[in-house]
Each structure stands twice: as structure tokens, then as C-alpha cells.
């Protein structure tokens, strides 16, 4: 066999066109398929650029090479030398870029053989996920995955170019840091040199990017890997990638503008879609009120309507008492829902109950009159007022929940999404971008009676709410006072939402030690522990920390969204399973006893299950 240097491709498998007819070429690639037809051997040769059909005529072919060609199987890697020919009339394949030509093979070589793959390399596959992950290199050969990985590259490159063009420096921050939990559990790395000590893998570059601001690099970005040891929900990965950025001497408005322009640029370059900037902005309060979720999908309507005042004094105790007790009565209108059957209503009620509702009230407006089990309690008059308030047309349905405010909104928000999907109300041709800002600074956990940071321990309180921080220290126990100042404090913290997905999250950061320490105190971290965990940040804040703000966008989600992928797994070359395992390399795995010894570690024997 010739040396590979003599067989190296002159063209890729996606490159040849009728204008190349007559050229002598060499192609390298994988056998996608082969067939014998009319005495000829046809092979589709594949690489990441496309497919080319190569043809062998056994009558005129070198017998030794023919024998080699005949034992070729799917996924063998070949080198062929041949001449580009026009396809005979009637056999042109319009669907293929190379569909106008064949390569008439004169020399044929196998560069590498393949076992029979455990599944076929096809665009659509029914192969089980575990098999696809174990043989990820075969799965990745499939065209849809090739396209997504390529899109990921294109998007990443566009992001990099854009941000660098705006004067942001790309700076790497360490992968081995001190454990500073940011909400999830840290992955930890034992130190060999310092026994009993551990590094942590960063959940994000958050504190380091802030320290870069203190260091005077006033515009920073990084395509950063973030590692979080959390129980994996549907679309989470233990490692994900963020487009992380931070700037000094800016206000959140500057961050919004930069990200809006970045998105406009990337969507134009990659999808040729013009998106309108600036994006609408809503406060957290407003989105919860109107759509019952902090990442609303605005590609369809069905806003939540407040009905509380209409029913506050009605005869129906469930409504009236709830409003008097500080709760709300709210509803959503389903267009065309007036003809809902008993079964459909029951299904909605079950869904509402599963979401935590005590029940679901409704009014169905059909041609023949209004149907509602609560009619006998509320009376015609209140019913008419409800219909008017919610603008329920004949043919529509009004679904009503009565409960505490946030709970009511959240349940209706979920029902709205469900109905939107079920009835195909979402306009898939639209891109809906929006900002949500002014998130609550803290969340109060009723069980542990503790505050946690709703987003980030470094989020700066909204300027107007700064007094609430000090006020809170003098107030009653937050557990009993539902109006406690810390429950009311809002953060200068924002999310970017696209089509109902939270794509980016960021905020203005605290740049004074005193305030940072107070916030840590509120989170139950006393000064000694604050020093232990965050001493390096607190100290940096004592040496001239400029006002700064930033954001991080989830690259995996953005790529999934832009490529229409259902899962972020499809846009990550080597993803992990829901149990955080990599089936291809078999990690996590045990390590040698010598390695443990060196690290000064002992593994506790597994407890036997009784
Ligand atoms: N570090 C934050 C996160 O990972 C993002 C940010 O606020 O910049 O969620």
C-alpha cells in the first residue's frame, strides 16, 4: 500500500461539484453505505463536510484492489483515487451538494477497519441513550450532532469576536480554588502535597472575576467551565459552560446594552435573524404577577388576571375568606376552552392539585350558556363581573385559583405553560427576548428559618432598598414577620430570558467589605466563618474595589436554543448522564490504592444495605 502522504485527500467529501468534472482527485472518509447496482459497486464516503458517491466498475478494476473493496464494511476509513464524472442522466441527487457527480475509482485503499458499530450512523436513531453515550464517538458521527457541534463552535467564535471587539479581555481564572459554595455542592480535589486539604472546582468564576475588577481589568470575559455537584434535574450537567463577563465603572444598563448587542450580532451571524433591541424589561414582581414565572415565554398571551377585588365580598367563602386573609384570587383565560369536556376539566383540576392548589374553579362560556360549578355560590352578578374583568368571550374558559399570592401565580403560571403547549399556542417562529430584574435579594426557608441568597451572595441590594438591610437587624425574627425588611429587600440582579428559558443571570456586585460582611451575616455566616470562606474576597474589597457588574450566559442552553435541540446534552461533545457519569470513559472510577495512599485518603467501606 502507498504511504498515506500519497493518499491524502485533495478534496473533502462535501466539496466536489460538476465544475470539477474531469479532475483527478483523492478522497478520504468513512464508509457511510455501499451497494451493488447494475454490476457496479457504489460507496457513499462521508466526512464532516458531506457525502460523495464513489463508483467501482469490477470489470475494469484491478482484481487485488477489487478484493479489498469487496470486503469493505460500514465505517471503514478509505482512501480512493479517481476521476470526477458527471452522474448519468436521471441519477442526479438534488438533495446532496455533491449529487451531480460521482468519483470513478481507479485506486482503492483501506486506511482503517471498523468493527460492526453497535448502532447505525443515521440522522435519526432509535439506539438507546446509554449505548449512544458509551460509543459517543460513533454518535457524534451522526449528521445532526455534527451540525450542532459545529454550530456551537460558530456561536462561541462569534461571541468571542464580539466581546473582544468591545474591548473585553479574555482572562482565564483557576480551575482549582478554595471551596466557596455558591449554592450547589462543590466538587473537591484532594491535595497530595498538603494532606487533608482540598481544592474545589469552581461553580463559576464569580469571585475571581470580581477580583480581576479590583485588579483593574475593567472589562473581562471568559468562556468558562462551571462545575456543580448537584442532583441533576432534567436538563443539567455537572459541567456546563458559561459566557462569563464582568465590567467596572458601569451600571446594569451597560451590561444590558452589551448583551443585547451581543445577542443581536450572534443571532444575525448564525441564524440570519434580526432581533429587536433593546429587549423589554420587567421587574420580578411584574413577571410573577402577569405570567406566574420568573422566565415567562411571551410567544403567547394568556396573562394572569387579578380577580381578587371582584370576589372580595361575594358569598363564596373560599374566595372571599381567602382575599380577606391576605390571599388573592386570580385566573387565566383559555381561548376556545368554552367547550371543554368534563374529562378535560378534571384533567386540569388534577394538574392544578398536583401543583399544590386546593382546587380549581372555572367558568366555561359555551354557545348554550355559561357553565360553572361555583355559579350557585357567586351568583350571576359576580359571574358577569368576573367575565368582564377577564374579558372571557363566548367560547372561552376562565380558570381560577384562590390561594396565597405567590403560590396562586406560580400555579397559574404552570397551567398557562401547559395549556400553551397542549393547544399549540406558542408561535415557534418568534424569538422572545426579555430582561427580568429586581429579584428579591433573599429567599426565606420556612423549615430551617434561614435566609439564603436568591441568586448570589455578592448581589448588590437595589439602591432604594439599602436601608432595609440595617433595618432588618433591629427587627423581629424574620420567621414570624412576613413583612420583615429582609423579605422585602430587592437585588440589583437580572436574568435574560429567551423563549421561556433562563439564558443568562447577572447583577451589580457589592464592592464594599462592610456591606458584603453584613449580607453574609444575614445568610447565617458569622464573621469568623466569613473570614475562613471568603476572606480573600473581603480583603480585596478593602483595597479600592471599583463599582462593577456582570453577567454569565449559559452557552450550552444558548446553543441548544439556537439549534432547536431538546436537550443541552445534544450540544455538548461529551456529556454526562443524569447520575453524573461519563459512560464513555467510565468516570467516576476508583483510583489505585497507591494514589489514595499518596493523597492520605482512606475510603470508608460501603455500608451494607440490610
Ligand atoms: N456567577 C453567576 C452564576 O454563575 C453569574 C453572574 O452573576 O455573573 O450564576
Coordinates of C-alpha atoms and ligand atoms in Angstrom, one line a residue:
X1 CA 0.0 0.0 0.0
X2 CA 1.1 3.5 -0.7
X3 CA 2.2 5.8 2.1
X4 CA -0.6 7.9 3.4
X5 CA 1.2 11.1 2.3
X6 CA 0.4 9.9 -1.3
X7 CA -3.2 9.2 -0.5
X8 CA -4.0 12.3 1.5
X9 CA -7.2 13.9 0.3
X10 CA -7.2 16.6 -2.3
X11 CA -10.8 17.4 -1.6
X12 CA -13.3 16.8 1.2
X13 CA -16.3 14.6 0.8
X14 CA -18.6 17.6 0.6
X15 CA -16.6 19.6 -1.9
X16 CA -16.9 18.2 -5.4
X17 CA -19.3 19.8 -7.9
X18 CA -20.0 19.4 -11.6
X19 CA -17.4 22.1 -12.2
X20 CA -14.8 19.6 -11.1
X21 CA -15.7 17.0 -13.7
X22 CA -12.6 15.5 -15.3
X23 CA -10.4 16.2 -12.3
X24 CA -8.3 13.5 -10.8
X25 CA -8.9 13.6 -7.0
X26 CA -8.2 11.7 -3.8
X27 CA -10.9 11.4 -1.1
X28 CA -10.6 10.2 2.5
X29 CA -13.5 9.3 4.6
X30 CA -15.8 6.8 6.3
X31 CA -18.0 4.3 4.5
X32 CA -21.5 5.6 5.1
X33 CA -23.1 3.0 2.9
X34 CA -22.4 0.7 0.0
X35 CA -24.5 -1.1 -2.5
X36 CA -24.1 -3.2 -5.7
X37 CA -26.2 -2.0 -8.5
X38 CA -26.2 -3.0 -12.1
X39 CA -22.8 -4.6 -11.8
X40 CA -21.2 -1.6 -10.2
X41 CA -20.2 -1.1 -6.6
X42 CA -21.3 2.2 -5.1
X43 CA -19.9 3.6 -1.9
X44 CA -21.0 6.8 -0.1
X45 CA -18.0 8.2 1.5
X46 CA -18.6 10.5 4.5
X47 CA -16.7 13.1 6.4
X48 CA -17.8 16.2 8.4
X49 CA -18.2 18.2 5.2
X50 CA -20.6 15.8 3.4
X51 CA -21.0 12.7 1.3
X52 CA -19.6 11.8 -2.0
X53 CA -20.6 8.8 -4.1
X54 CA -17.7 6.8 -5.4
X55 CA -18.1 4.1 -8.0
X56 CA -16.1 1.0 -8.8
X57 CA -16.6 -0.9 -12.0
X58 CA -15.4 -4.5 -11.3
X59 CA -15.0 -5.2 -15.0
X60 CA -12.2 -2.8 -15.4
X61 CA -10.9 -2.7 -11.8
X62 CA -7.6 -4.1 -10.6
X63 CA -8.5 -7.5 -9.2
X64 CA -6.4 -7.2 -6.0
X65 CA -7.9 -3.8 -5.2
X66 CA -11.4 -5.2 -6.0
X67 CA -11.0 -7.9 -3.4
X68 CA -10.1 -5.2 -0.9
X69 CA -13.1 -3.1 -1.9
X70 CA -15.4 -6.1 -1.6
X71 CA -14.5 -6.7 2.0
X72 CA -15.2 -3.1 2.9
X73 CA -17.9 -2.6 5.5
X74 CA -19.7 0.4 7.1
X75 CA -17.4 2.8 9.0
X76 CA -14.2 1.6 7.4
X77 CA -11.9 4.5 6.6
X78 CA -10.9 4.7 3.0
X79 CA -8.7 6.5 0.6
X80 CA -9.7 6.5 -3.0
X81 CA -8.1 7.9 -6.1
X82 CA -10.3 8.6 -9.0
X83 CA -11.7 10.9 -11.6
X84 CA -14.8 13.1 -11.1
X85 CA -17.6 12.2 -13.6
X86 CA -21.0 13.6 -14.3
X87 CA -23.7 11.4 -12.9
X88 CA -25.7 9.7 -15.7
X89 CA -28.9 11.5 -16.5
X90 CA -31.7 10.6 -14.2
X91 CA -29.4 9.7 -11.3
X92 CA -28.6 13.3 -10.1
X93 CA -29.4 13.7 -6.4
X94 CA -30.7 17.2 -5.8
X95 CA -30.7 16.8 -2.1
X96 CA -26.9 16.3 -1.9
X97 CA -24.4 19.2 -2.6
X98 CA -22.3 16.6 -4.4
X99 CA -25.3 15.0 -6.0
X100 CA -24.3 16.0 -9.6
X101 CA -21.1 14.0 -9.6
X102 CA -19.6 10.6 -9.0
X103 CA -15.9 9.7 -8.4
X104 CA -14.9 6.9 -10.7
X105 CA -12.4 5.0 -8.6
X106 CA -9.1 3.9 -10.0
X107 CA -7.3 3.1 -6.8
X108 CA -8.8 1.9 -3.6
X109 CA -7.2 1.6 -0.1
X110 CA -8.5 0.8 3.4
X111 CA -6.8 3.1 5.9
X112 CA -8.6 1.7 8.9
X113 CA -11.1 -1.0 9.6
X114 CA -14.1 -0.8 11.8
X115 CA -15.9 -3.4 13.8
X116 CA -19.7 -3.5 13.2
X117 CA -20.9 -0.5 15.0
X118 CA -23.4 -1.1 17.8
X119 CA -25.9 1.2 16.1
X120 CA -26.1 2.6 12.6
X121 CA -24.8 6.0 11.9
X122 CA -28.0 7.6 10.7
X123 CA -29.6 11.0 11.1
X124 CA -32.5 9.5 13.1
X125 CA -31.6 6.9 15.6
X126 CA -33.5 4.6 17.8
X127 CA -30.4 3.5 19.7
X128 CA -30.7 3.7 23.4
X129 CA -29.1 6.7 25.1
X130 CA -26.7 4.7 27.2
X131 CA -25.3 3.0 24.1
X132 CA -25.0 6.3 22.3
X133 CA -23.1 7.8 25.3
X134 CA -20.8 4.8 25.6
X135 CA -19.9 5.0 21.9
X136 CA -20.1 8.8 21.8
X137 CA -17.5 8.9 19.0
X138 CA -19.9 7.0 16.8
X139 CA -22.9 9.0 17.9
X140 CA -21.0 12.2 17.2
X141 CA -20.5 11.0 13.6
X142 CA -24.3 11.4 13.0
X143 CA -25.0 14.5 11.0
X144 CA -27.4 16.2 13.4
X145 CA -24.7 16.1 16.1
X146 CA -22.0 17.1 13.7
X147 CA -24.1 20.1 12.8
X148 CA -24.8 21.1 16.5
X149 CA -21.1 20.8 17.5
X150 CA -20.3 23.0 14.5
X151 CA -23.0 25.5 15.5
X152 CA -21.5 25.5 19.0
X153 CA -18.1 26.4 17.5
X154 CA -19.6 29.1 15.3
X155 CA -21.6 30.6 18.2
X156 CA -18.6 30.5 20.6
X157 CA -16.4 32.1 18.0
X158 CA -18.9 34.9 17.2
X159 CA -19.3 35.6 21.0
X160 CA -15.5 35.7 21.4
X161 CA -15.0 38.0 18.5
X162 CA -17.8 40.3 19.5
X163 CA -16.7 40.7 23.1
X164 CA -13.0 41.1 22.2
X165 CA -14.1 43.7 19.7
X166 CA -15.8 45.6 22.5
X167 CA -12.5 45.8 24.4
X168 CA -13.1 42.9 26.9
X169 CA -10.1 40.9 27.7
X170 CA -10.4 37.1 27.8
X171 CA -8.7 36.0 31.0
X172 CA -8.6 32.5 32.5
X173 CA -9.4 32.0 36.1
X174 CA -8.2 29.0 38.0
X175 CA -9.9 25.6 38.0
X176 CA -8.6 24.6 41.4
X177 CA -9.7 27.1 44.0
X178 CA -10.8 27.3 47.6
X179 CA -14.2 25.8 48.4
X180 CA -16.7 28.7 48.3
X181 CA -20.0 27.1 47.8
X182 CA -22.3 29.2 45.6
X183 CA -25.5 27.4 46.1
X184 CA -24.7 23.9 44.8
X185 CA -22.2 21.5 46.3
X186 CA -18.5 21.8 45.3
X187 CA -16.6 19.1 43.5
X188 CA -13.4 18.8 45.5
X189 CA -9.9 17.7 44.6
X190 CA -7.6 16.3 47.3
X191 CA -4.1 17.8 47.6
X192 CA -1.2 15.4 47.6
X193 CA 1.2 18.0 48.9
X194 CA -0.9 19.2 51.8
X195 CA -2.6 16.2 53.2
X196 CA -6.1 16.7 54.5
X197 CA -6.6 19.8 52.3
X198 CA -8.7 20.1 49.3
X199 CA -9.1 22.4 46.3
X200 CA -12.6 22.9 44.9
X201 CA -13.6 23.1 41.3
X202 CA -15.3 26.5 40.6
X203 CA -19.0 26.6 40.4
X204 CA -18.4 29.8 38.4
X205 CA -15.5 32.3 38.1
X206 CA -17.6 34.7 40.1
X207 CA -15.2 35.8 42.9
X208 CA -12.2 35.7 40.7
X209 CA -13.8 37.9 38.1
X210 CA -14.6 40.4 40.8
X211 CA -11.1 40.3 41.9
X212 CA -10.0 41.0 38.4
X213 CA -12.1 44.1 38.6
X214 CA -10.2 45.1 41.8
X215 CA -7.0 44.4 39.8
X216 CA -8.0 47.0 37.3
X217 CA -9.0 44.8 34.3
X218 CA -12.2 46.7 33.8
X219 CA -13.7 44.6 31.1
X220 CA -13.3 40.8 31.3
X221 CA -14.8 37.8 29.7
X222 CA -14.2 34.1 29.6
X223 CA -15.8 31.1 28.1
X224 CA -15.7 29.3 31.4
X225 CA -16.4 25.8 32.6
X226 CA -18.5 25.7 35.7
X227 CA -18.7 22.6 37.9
X228 CA -21.6 21.9 40.3
X229 CA -22.2 18.8 42.2
X230 CA -26.0 19.0 42.3
X231 CA -28.7 16.4 42.0
X232 CA -29.2 16.6 38.3
X233 CA -32.5 17.8 37.1
X234 CA -33.7 17.1 33.6
X235 CA -31.5 19.5 31.7
X236 CA -28.5 20.0 33.9
X237 CA -24.9 18.8 33.5
X238 CA -22.3 18.6 36.2
X239 CA -20.1 20.7 34.0
X240 CA -21.5 23.4 31.9
X241 CA -20.1 26.3 30.1
X242 CA -20.8 30.0 30.6
X243 CA -20.1 33.1 28.6
X244 CA -18.9 34.9 31.7
X245 CA -18.3 38.7 31.7
X246 CA -17.8 41.5 34.2
X247 CA -17.1 45.2 33.8
X248 CA -16.1 48.1 36.2
X249 CA -17.5 51.6 36.3
X250 CA -20.7 50.5 34.7
X251 CA -24.3 50.3 35.7
X252 CA -26.5 47.3 34.9
X253 CA -27.8 49.3 31.9
X254 CA -24.4 49.0 30.3
X255 CA -24.5 45.2 30.8
X256 CA -27.9 45.1 29.2
X257 CA -26.8 47.0 26.2
X258 CA -23.7 44.9 25.7
X259 CA -25.6 41.6 26.0
X260 CA -28.4 42.9 23.7
X261 CA -25.9 43.9 21.1
X262 CA -24.0 40.6 21.5
X263 CA -27.2 38.6 21.0
X264 CA -28.2 40.7 18.0
X265 CA -24.8 40.1 16.5
X266 CA -24.7 36.4 17.1
X267 CA -28.3 35.7 16.0
X268 CA -27.7 37.7 12.8
X269 CA -24.4 35.9 12.1
X270 CA -25.5 32.4 12.9
X271 CA -29.3 32.3 12.1
X272 CA -29.6 35.4 10.0
X273 CA -32.3 36.5 12.3
X274 CA -32.8 40.2 13.1
X275 CA -33.7 40.7 16.7
X276 CA -35.1 43.9 18.1
X277 CA -33.2 45.7 20.8
X278 CA -33.5 46.9 23.5
X279 CA -35.3 43.9 25.0
X280 CA -38.3 44.6 27.1
X281 CA -37.6 44.8 30.9
X282 CA -39.8 43.7 33.6
X283 CA -39.4 43.5 37.3
X284 CA -39.6 40.2 39.1
X285 CA -42.8 41.4 40.7
X286 CA -44.4 42.2 37.4
X287 CA -43.5 38.9 35.7
X288 CA -44.8 36.9 38.6
X289 CA -48.0 39.0 38.5
X290 CA -48.6 38.7 34.8
X291 CA -47.2 35.2 33.9
X292 CA -46.6 33.5 37.2
X293 CA -43.0 32.5 36.4
X294 CA -39.7 34.3 36.5
X295 CA -38.8 33.2 33.0
X296 CA -42.0 33.9 31.1
X297 CA -42.5 32.7 27.5
X298 CA -44.0 35.7 25.8
X299 CA -44.6 33.9 22.5
X300 CA -48.2 33.5 23.5
X301 CA -50.6 35.6 25.7
X302 CA -52.9 34.2 28.4
X303 CA -51.8 36.7 31.1
X304 CA -52.9 36.1 34.6
X305 CA -55.8 38.4 35.6
X306 CA -56.4 39.6 39.2
X307 CA -60.0 38.9 40.3
X308 CA -59.5 39.4 44.0
X309 CA -61.5 42.7 44.3
X310 CA -64.4 41.3 42.3
X311 CA -64.9 38.4 44.7
X312 CA -63.7 40.0 48.0
X313 CA -67.3 40.4 49.3
X314 CA -69.0 37.6 47.4
X315 CA -71.0 34.8 49.0
X316 CA -68.5 32.2 48.0
X317 CA -66.4 31.8 51.2
X318 CA -63.5 30.0 49.6
X319 CA -62.8 33.2 47.5
X320 CA -63.9 35.9 50.0
X321 CA -62.2 34.5 53.0
X322 CA -59.0 33.9 51.1
X323 CA -58.9 37.5 50.0
X324 CA -59.7 38.8 53.5
X325 CA -56.9 36.6 54.8
X326 CA -54.4 38.3 52.6
X327 CA -54.5 35.9 49.7
X328 CA -55.6 36.5 46.1
X329 CA -58.0 35.1 43.5
X330 CA -56.5 35.1 40.0
X331 CA -57.3 33.4 36.8
X332 CA -56.3 32.7 33.2
X333 CA -58.4 32.6 30.1
X334 CA -58.1 29.8 27.6
X335 CA -59.4 30.9 24.2
X336 CA -61.6 28.2 22.7
X337 CA -61.8 26.4 26.1
X338 CA -65.5 27.0 26.5
X339 CA -66.3 23.7 25.0
X340 CA -64.0 21.8 27.4
X341 CA -65.4 18.4 28.3
X342 CA -65.8 17.1 31.8
X343 CA -62.8 15.0 31.3
X344 CA -60.7 17.9 30.2
X345 CA -61.7 20.0 33.2
X346 CA -60.9 17.1 35.5
X347 CA -57.5 16.7 34.0
X348 CA -56.8 20.4 34.6
X349 CA -58.1 20.2 38.1
X350 CA -55.8 17.2 38.8
X351 CA -52.9 19.1 37.3
X352 CA -53.7 22.2 39.5
X353 CA -53.9 20.0 42.6
X354 CA -50.6 18.3 41.7
X355 CA -49.1 21.8 41.6
X356 CA -50.3 22.4 45.1
X357 CA -53.7 24.1 44.5
X358 CA -56.6 23.3 46.9
X359 CA -58.9 23.2 43.9
X360 CA -59.6 24.8 40.5
X361 CA -62.7 26.9 39.9
X362 CA -63.8 27.6 36.3
X363 CA -66.4 29.2 34.1
X364 CA -66.9 27.7 30.7
X365 CA -68.6 30.0 28.2
X366 CA -70.3 27.9 25.6
X367 CA -72.9 29.0 23.0
X368 CA -75.7 27.5 25.1
X369 CA -74.8 29.4 28.2
X370 CA -72.2 29.6 30.9
X371 CA -71.3 26.5 32.9
X372 CA -69.7 26.8 36.3
X373 CA -70.0 24.7 39.5
X374 CA -69.4 27.9 41.5
X375 CA -72.3 29.8 39.9
X376 CA -74.7 28.8 42.7
X377 CA -72.3 30.4 45.2
X378 CA -71.1 33.5 43.5
X379 CA -74.4 34.4 41.7
X380 CA -75.0 35.8 38.2
X381 CA -73.8 39.3 39.1
X382 CA -70.4 38.3 40.3
X383 CA -70.0 35.8 37.5
X384 CA -70.7 38.6 35.0
X385 CA -68.2 40.8 36.6
X386 CA -65.6 38.1 36.5
X387 CA -66.3 37.5 32.8
X388 CA -65.9 41.2 32.2
X389 CA -62.7 41.6 34.2
X390 CA -61.0 38.7 32.5
X391 CA -62.6 39.5 29.1
X392 CA -63.9 36.0 28.7
X393 CA -65.6 35.7 25.3
X394 CA -68.2 33.2 24.4
X395 CA -66.3 30.0 23.5
X396 CA -63.6 30.7 26.1
X397 CA -62.9 29.3 29.5
X398 CA -61.7 31.0 32.7
X399 CA -59.7 29.0 35.2
X400 CA -59.5 30.4 38.7
X401 CA -57.2 29.7 41.7
X402 CA -57.5 31.2 45.2
X403 CA -54.5 31.0 47.5
X404 CA -51.6 33.0 48.8
X405 CA -50.3 35.4 46.2
X406 CA -47.1 33.8 45.0
X407 CA -48.5 30.3 45.1
X408 CA -51.5 31.3 43.1
X409 CA -49.4 33.0 40.5
X410 CA -46.9 30.1 40.3
X411 CA -49.7 27.5 39.8
X412 CA -51.4 29.6 37.1
X413 CA -48.0 30.2 35.5
X414 CA -47.6 26.4 35.2
X415 CA -51.1 25.9 33.9
X416 CA -50.6 28.6 31.4
X417 CA -47.4 26.9 30.1
X418 CA -49.1 23.6 30.0
X419 CA -52.1 24.9 28.0
X420 CA -49.8 26.9 25.7
X421 CA -48.0 23.7 24.8
X422 CA -51.1 21.5 24.8
X423 CA -53.0 23.7 22.5
X424 CA -50.1 24.7 20.4
X425 CA -50.4 28.4 21.2
X426 CA -46.7 29.1 21.1
X427 CA -45.6 30.9 17.9
X428 CA -42.4 29.0 17.2
X429 CA -41.3 31.4 14.5
X430 CA -40.8 34.1 17.1
X431 CA -37.8 34.9 19.3
X432 CA -38.9 36.4 22.6
X433 CA -36.1 38.1 24.5
X434 CA -36.7 39.9 27.8
X435 CA -35.0 41.0 30.9
X436 CA -36.2 40.3 34.4
X437 CA -34.7 42.5 37.1
X438 CA -35.1 43.5 40.7
X439 CA -35.2 39.9 42.0
X440 CA -35.7 39.5 45.8
X441 CA -32.3 39.6 47.4
X442 CA -33.0 36.7 49.8
X443 CA -35.2 33.7 50.0
X444 CA -36.5 32.6 53.4
X445 CA -36.6 28.9 54.0
X446 CA -39.5 28.3 56.3
X447 CA -38.1 25.0 57.5
X448 CA -34.6 26.0 58.5
X449 CA -35.8 29.5 59.3
X450 CA -32.9 30.9 57.4
X451 CA -32.3 33.3 54.6
X452 CA -30.4 32.2 51.6
X453 CA -29.3 34.4 48.6
X454 CA -31.9 34.2 45.9
X455 CA -29.1 34.4 43.3
X456 CA -25.7 35.2 44.6
X457 CA -24.1 36.2 47.9
X458 CA -22.4 39.0 46.1
X459 CA -25.6 40.6 44.6
X460 CA -25.8 44.3 45.4
X461 CA -29.1 45.3 47.0
X462 CA -31.2 47.7 45.0
X463 CA -30.0 51.2 46.0
X464 CA -33.5 52.1 47.2
X465 CA -33.6 49.0 49.4
X466 CA -30.2 49.5 51.1
X467 CA -31.8 50.9 54.3
X468 CA -33.8 47.6 54.6
X469 CA -30.5 45.8 55.3
X470 CA -29.8 47.7 58.5
X471 CA -33.4 47.9 59.4
X472 CA -33.6 44.1 59.4
X473 CA -31.0 43.7 62.1
X474 CA -33.3 45.6 64.5
X475 CA -36.5 43.8 63.6
X476 CA -38.4 40.8 64.9
X477 CA -37.5 37.3 63.9
X478 CA -38.0 37.1 60.2
X479 CA -39.8 33.8 60.6
X480 CA -42.7 35.4 62.3
X481 CA -42.7 38.7 60.5
X482 CA -43.9 38.2 56.9
X483 CA -43.2 41.8 56.2
X484 CA -39.6 41.6 57.6
X485 CA -37.3 44.1 55.8
X486 CA -35.0 41.4 54.5
X487 CA -38.0 39.7 52.9
X488 CA -38.8 42.9 51.1
X489 CA -35.2 43.7 50.0
X490 CA -34.6 43.5 46.3
X491 CA -31.4 43.0 44.5
X492 CA -29.9 44.7 41.5
X493 CA -29.9 41.3 39.9
X494 CA -31.2 40.4 36.5
X495 CA -31.9 37.5 34.2
X496 CA -32.0 37.3 30.4
X497 CA -34.9 35.1 29.2
X498 CA -35.3 33.8 25.7
X499 CA -38.4 31.8 24.7
X500 CA -39.1 30.9 28.3
X501 CA -35.5 29.8 29.1
X502 CA -33.3 31.5 31.6
X503 CA -30.3 32.1 29.4
X504 CA -28.2 34.5 31.5
X505 CA -28.0 35.7 35.0
X506 CA -26.1 38.6 36.5
X507 CA -26.0 41.6 38.7
X508 CA -24.4 44.5 40.2
X509 CA -21.9 43.4 42.9
X510 CA -21.2 44.5 46.3
X511 CA -17.9 46.4 46.3
X512 CA -17.6 47.3 50.0
X513 CA -16.4 44.9 52.6
X514 CA -18.8 46.2 55.3
X515 CA -21.9 45.6 53.2
X516 CA -20.6 42.2 52.0
X517 CA -20.0 41.1 55.5
X518 CA -23.5 42.2 56.6
X519 CA -25.1 40.2 53.8
X520 CA -23.0 37.1 54.8
X521 CA -24.2 37.7 58.4
X522 CA -27.8 37.7 57.2
X523 CA -27.1 34.4 55.4
X524 CA -26.0 32.9 58.7
X525 CA -22.3 33.2 58.1
X526 CA -20.7 34.8 61.1
X527 CA -17.6 36.9 60.8
X528 CA -15.2 34.1 61.7
X529 CA -16.7 31.8 59.1
X530 CA -16.9 34.6 56.5
X531 CA -13.2 35.2 57.0
X532 CA -12.5 31.5 56.6
X533 CA -14.6 31.1 53.4
X534 CA -14.5 34.4 51.8
X535 CA -11.5 36.2 53.5
X536 CA -9.7 36.6 50.2
X537 CA -12.7 38.4 48.6
X538 CA -13.4 40.5 51.7
X539 CA -9.7 41.6 51.8
X540 CA -9.7 42.5 48.1
X541 CA -12.8 44.7 48.7
X542 CA -10.7 46.7 51.2
X543 CA -8.2 47.8 48.6
X544 CA -10.2 50.0 46.2
X545 CA -12.8 47.8 44.6
X546 CA -14.5 49.7 41.8
X547 CA -18.3 49.6 41.3
X548 CA -18.8 46.6 39.0
X549 CA -21.5 44.5 37.4
X550 CA -21.6 41.5 35.1
X551 CA -23.5 38.5 33.9
X552 CA -23.0 35.0 32.7
X553 CA -24.9 33.3 29.9
X554 CA -25.3 29.5 29.7
X555 CA -23.5 28.6 26.4
X556 CA -25.0 25.1 26.3
X557 CA -28.5 26.4 26.6
X558 CA -28.0 29.2 24.1
X559 CA -26.6 26.7 21.6
X560 CA -29.5 24.3 22.3
X561 CA -32.0 27.0 21.8
X562 CA -30.4 28.3 18.6
X563 CA -30.1 24.8 17.1
X564 CA -33.6 23.7 18.2
X565 CA -32.2 21.0 20.4
X566 CA -34.3 19.5 23.1
X567 CA -31.5 18.8 25.5
X568 CA -28.2 20.5 26.3
X569 CA -26.7 17.0 26.0
X570 CA -27.1 17.3 22.3
X571 CA -24.8 20.3 22.1
X572 CA -22.1 19.0 24.4
X573 CA -19.5 16.8 22.8
X574 CA -19.0 14.6 25.8
X575 CA -22.0 14.9 28.2
X576 CA -22.7 13.0 31.4
X577 CA -25.7 11.0 32.4
X578 CA -28.3 12.1 34.9
X579 CA -26.1 10.3 37.5
X580 CA -23.2 12.5 36.6
X581 CA -21.4 9.5 34.9
X582 CA -19.5 9.5 31.7
X583 CA -20.3 6.2 30.1
X584 CA -17.6 6.5 27.5
X585 CA -14.5 6.8 29.8
X586 CA -16.3 5.2 32.7
X587 CA -15.9 8.1 35.2
X588 CA -16.1 8.5 38.0
X589 CA -14.0 5.5 38.8
X590 CA -12.0 4.0 41.6
X591 CA -8.3 5.0 41.9
X592 CA -5.4 2.8 42.8
X593 CA -4.6 2.2 46.5
X594 CA -1.2 3.8 45.9
X595 CA -2.9 7.0 44.7
X596 CA -5.1 7.1 47.8
X597 CA -2.1 6.5 50.0
X598 CA -0.2 9.4 48.4
X599 CA -3.2 11.6 49.0
X600 CA -3.5 10.4 52.6
X601 CA -7.1 9.2 51.9
X602 CA -9.0 6.2 53.0
X603 CA -12.3 5.1 51.6
X604 CA -14.9 4.1 54.1
X605 CA -16.3 0.7 53.4
X606 CA -19.7 0.8 51.9
X607 CA -22.4 0.3 54.3
X608 CA -24.2 -3.0 53.6
X609 CA -27.9 -2.5 52.9
X610 CA -29.9 -4.5 55.3
Ligands
LIG1 N1 -21.7 33.8 38.7 C1 -23.1 33.8 38.4 C2 -23.6 32.4 38.1 O1 -22.9 31.5 37.8 C3 -23.4 34.6 37.1 C4 -23.1 36.1 37.3 O2 -23.8 36.7 38.2 O3 -22.3 36.6 36.6 O4 -24.8 32.2 38.2

